[in-house]
């Protein structure tokens, strides 16, 4: 394939060398003449394991040329990879100066092009940038239409500096955000041979995945480091602890707990987190990330309450009360907290949970409801049909097949549903559906 690469930093230079190695003809473009001169001489502009040999061989193959001229590079190639830098502005926002200029220059070049061109943005871009900002710029400057005369798409780059050639050849996956099949086919030809899954999604989702991955990496590093600081204060070996934490592939290093849904609660997580934070405070160990978890969890409950209030409905049925489906444990259930707040705001509330029957509750769970929440206990009903009939809005806080099946029968068209647990397509469809954050 004839490919142009704009921006020959870590991402662009490694892509250029690897694509030329794989047999493609590559035109490298940068505004930095020094980088172009280095590549033209078969030398690498970035320090990376294996790059000296790879660049030398790539340039010796005769498949690499360089230029400062966007127009020439665009006209000579069928696909462009855009890898210019997107650094932080002083206020923390993304500095898009280079990518905005790039889009205008590309658009101008496309004006003269008679064949279709594929533009693949590989720079990390805040979600919405390609659709809302770059596409209109390219269309305006080219006088052409995306999807008809050219295609824009977004393919996040996952390589890490220091191991970038290895990461190029073995990425965690290939993700392409696009609006049609045509650019996807081009990218399958370029990257389909790599030993990983190829995923197709929307451009916005692909942009967001890149941020979510990097933020998750930052979160993991900080978690391990906060654990280590507390371990140091407690005279525990942090490597041993984190090694064992990572040994659990069921709950820790797994998909568990990584699905959007409602706030956490129950008799373990909140109390153990609080005990950890108290212990750290006593030892003068600052743990800002762990400290942020409970307030964030609380905000999630407030978010749900906000949706109920915004709906304007005053008669509410809460389906589910325990902290998770299939248990009758009410201790620190976020649904209990939500019920209290809704009552405080003067809403009429009735509650149904197939697993929670006050007469059956025992021990700490019973004491909890009797001492903390007698007023909530009085709102629990055994007849789902009646609870639904008395309400305008249903809050779905449990994912129980039988209850959902029964609900589908009782729900009316004028009902609104607030889904906290992502029952998705199984939601009783007659009602007006609202997801918590989806
Ligand atoms: N470095 C990484 O490990 C990595 C990994 C994944 C994603 N990314 C993302 O990829 C993008 C590039 O990162 P990088 O580290 O390679 O950046 P970099 O700063 O090393 O290189 C960017 C290059 O773009 C060039 N450039 C700027 N404006 C240009 C223009 N108008 N025309 C042509 N070239 C132009 C610069 O001269 C520079 O050589 C960023 O959005 C970054 O967030 C980087």
CSV table of C-alpha atoms and ligand atoms in Angstrom, one decimal, residues 5-13 29-33 35 45-46 48 67-68 70 82-87 94 97-103 105 122-125 156-162 164 210-211 214, ligand 1:
chain,number,residue,atom,x,y,z
A,5,UNK,CA,2.7,9.2,7.9
A,6,UNK,CA,2.4,12.7,9.4
A,7,UNK,CA,4.4,13.4,12.5
A,8,UNK,CA,7.6,11.3,12.9
A,9,UNK,CA,7.9,11.2,16.7
A,10,UNK,CA,7.8,7.9,18.6
A,11,UNK,CA,4.5,6.7,17.1
A,12,UNK,CA,5.1,8.0,13.5
A,13,UNK,CA,8.7,6.9,13.2
A,29,UNK,CA,6.1,14.0,6.7
A,30,UNK,CA,7.2,16.2,9.5
A,31,UNK,CA,7.7,20.0,10.1
A,32,UNK,CA,11.1,19.2,11.7
A,33,UNK,CA,13.7,19.1,9.0
A,35,UNK,CA,14.0,14.4,11.7
A,45,UNK,CA,14.8,10.2,15.1
A,46,UNK,CA,13.8,8.4,18.3
A,48,UNK,CA,14.0,2.9,20.8
A,67,UNK,CA,9.0,15.4,2.7
A,68,UNK,CA,7.7,18.5,4.4
A,70,UNK,CA,1.6,17.7,2.9
A,82,UNK,CA,-1.8,11.1,11.4
A,83,UNK,CA,0.6,10.9,14.4
A,84,UNK,CA,1.3,14.5,15.3
A,85,UNK,CA,1.7,15.4,19.0
A,86,UNK,CA,-1.3,16.4,21.2
A,87,UNK,CA,0.4,17.6,24.4
A,94,UNK,CA,-5.4,19.1,25.1
A,97,UNK,CA,-2.7,23.2,17.5
A,98,UNK,CA,-0.8,20.6,15.4
A,99,UNK,CA,-3.8,18.4,14.6
A,100,UNK,CA,-6.0,21.3,13.7
A,101,UNK,CA,-3.3,22.6,11.3
A,102,UNK,CA,-2.9,19.1,9.9
A,103,UNK,CA,-6.6,18.8,9.2
A,105,UNK,CA,-3.6,21.2,5.3
A,122,UNK,CA,-3.6,7.8,15.4
A,123,UNK,CA,-2.8,10.7,17.7
A,124,UNK,CA,-4.6,10.5,21.1
A,125,UNK,CA,-7.6,12.8,20.8
A,156,UNK,CA,-5.8,4.5,18.9
A,157,UNK,CA,-2.1,3.6,19.2
A,158,UNK,CA,-1.2,1.3,22.2
A,159,UNK,CA,2.6,1.2,21.8
A,160,UNK,CA,4.8,2.0,24.8
A,161,UNK,CA,8.0,3.9,24.6
A,162,UNK,CA,11.0,1.5,25.2
A,164,UNK,CA,7.5,0.2,20.8
A,210,UNK,CA,-7.6,5.2,24.5
A,211,UNK,CA,-8.2,7.6,27.4
A,214,UNK,CA,-4.3,5.1,29.8
B,1,LIG,N1,4.7,8.2,22.7
B,1,LIG,C1,3.9,7.2,22.9
B,1,LIG,O1,4.3,6.2,23.5
B,1,LIG,C2,2.5,7.2,22.5
B,1,LIG,C3,1.7,6.0,22.5
B,1,LIG,C4,0.4,6.0,22.1
B,1,LIG,C5,-0.1,7.2,21.6
B,1,LIG,N2,0.6,8.3,21.5
B,1,LIG,C6,0.0,9.5,21.0
B,1,LIG,O2,0.5,9.6,19.6
B,1,LIG,C7,0.7,11.0,19.3
B,1,LIG,C8,2.1,11.2,18.9
B,1,LIG,O3,2.9,11.0,20.0
B,1,LIG,P1,4.5,11.0,19.9
B,1,LIG,O4,5.0,10.6,21.2
B,1,LIG,O5,4.9,10.2,18.7
B,1,LIG,O6,4.7,12.6,19.6
B,1,LIG,P2,6.1,13.3,19.4
B,1,LIG,O7,6.0,14.6,20.1
B,1,LIG,O8,7.3,12.5,19.7
B,1,LIG,O9,6.0,13.5,17.8
B,1,LIG,C9,5.1,14.4,17.2
B,1,LIG,C10,5.7,14.8,15.8
B,1,LIG,O10,4.7,15.5,15.1
B,1,LIG,C11,5.4,16.5,14.4
B,1,LIG,N3,4.5,17.5,13.9
B,1,LIG,C12,3.9,18.5,14.6
B,1,LIG,N4,3.1,19.2,13.7
B,1,LIG,C13,3.1,18.7,12.5
B,1,LIG,C14,2.6,18.9,11.2
B,1,LIG,N5,1.7,19.9,11.1
B,1,LIG,N6,2.9,18.1,10.2
B,1,LIG,C15,3.8,17.1,10.3
B,1,LIG,N7,4.4,16.8,11.5
B,1,LIG,C16,4.1,17.6,12.6
B,1,LIG,C17,6.5,17.0,15.3
B,1,LIG,O11,7.5,17.7,14.7
B,1,LIG,C18,6.9,15.7,16.0
B,1,LIG,O12,8.0,15.2,15.3
B,1,LIG,C19,0.2,11.8,20.5
B,1,LIG,O13,-1.2,12.1,20.4
B,1,LIG,C20,0.4,10.8,21.7
B,1,LIG,O14,-0.5,11.1,22.7
B,1,LIG,C21,1.9,8.3,21.9
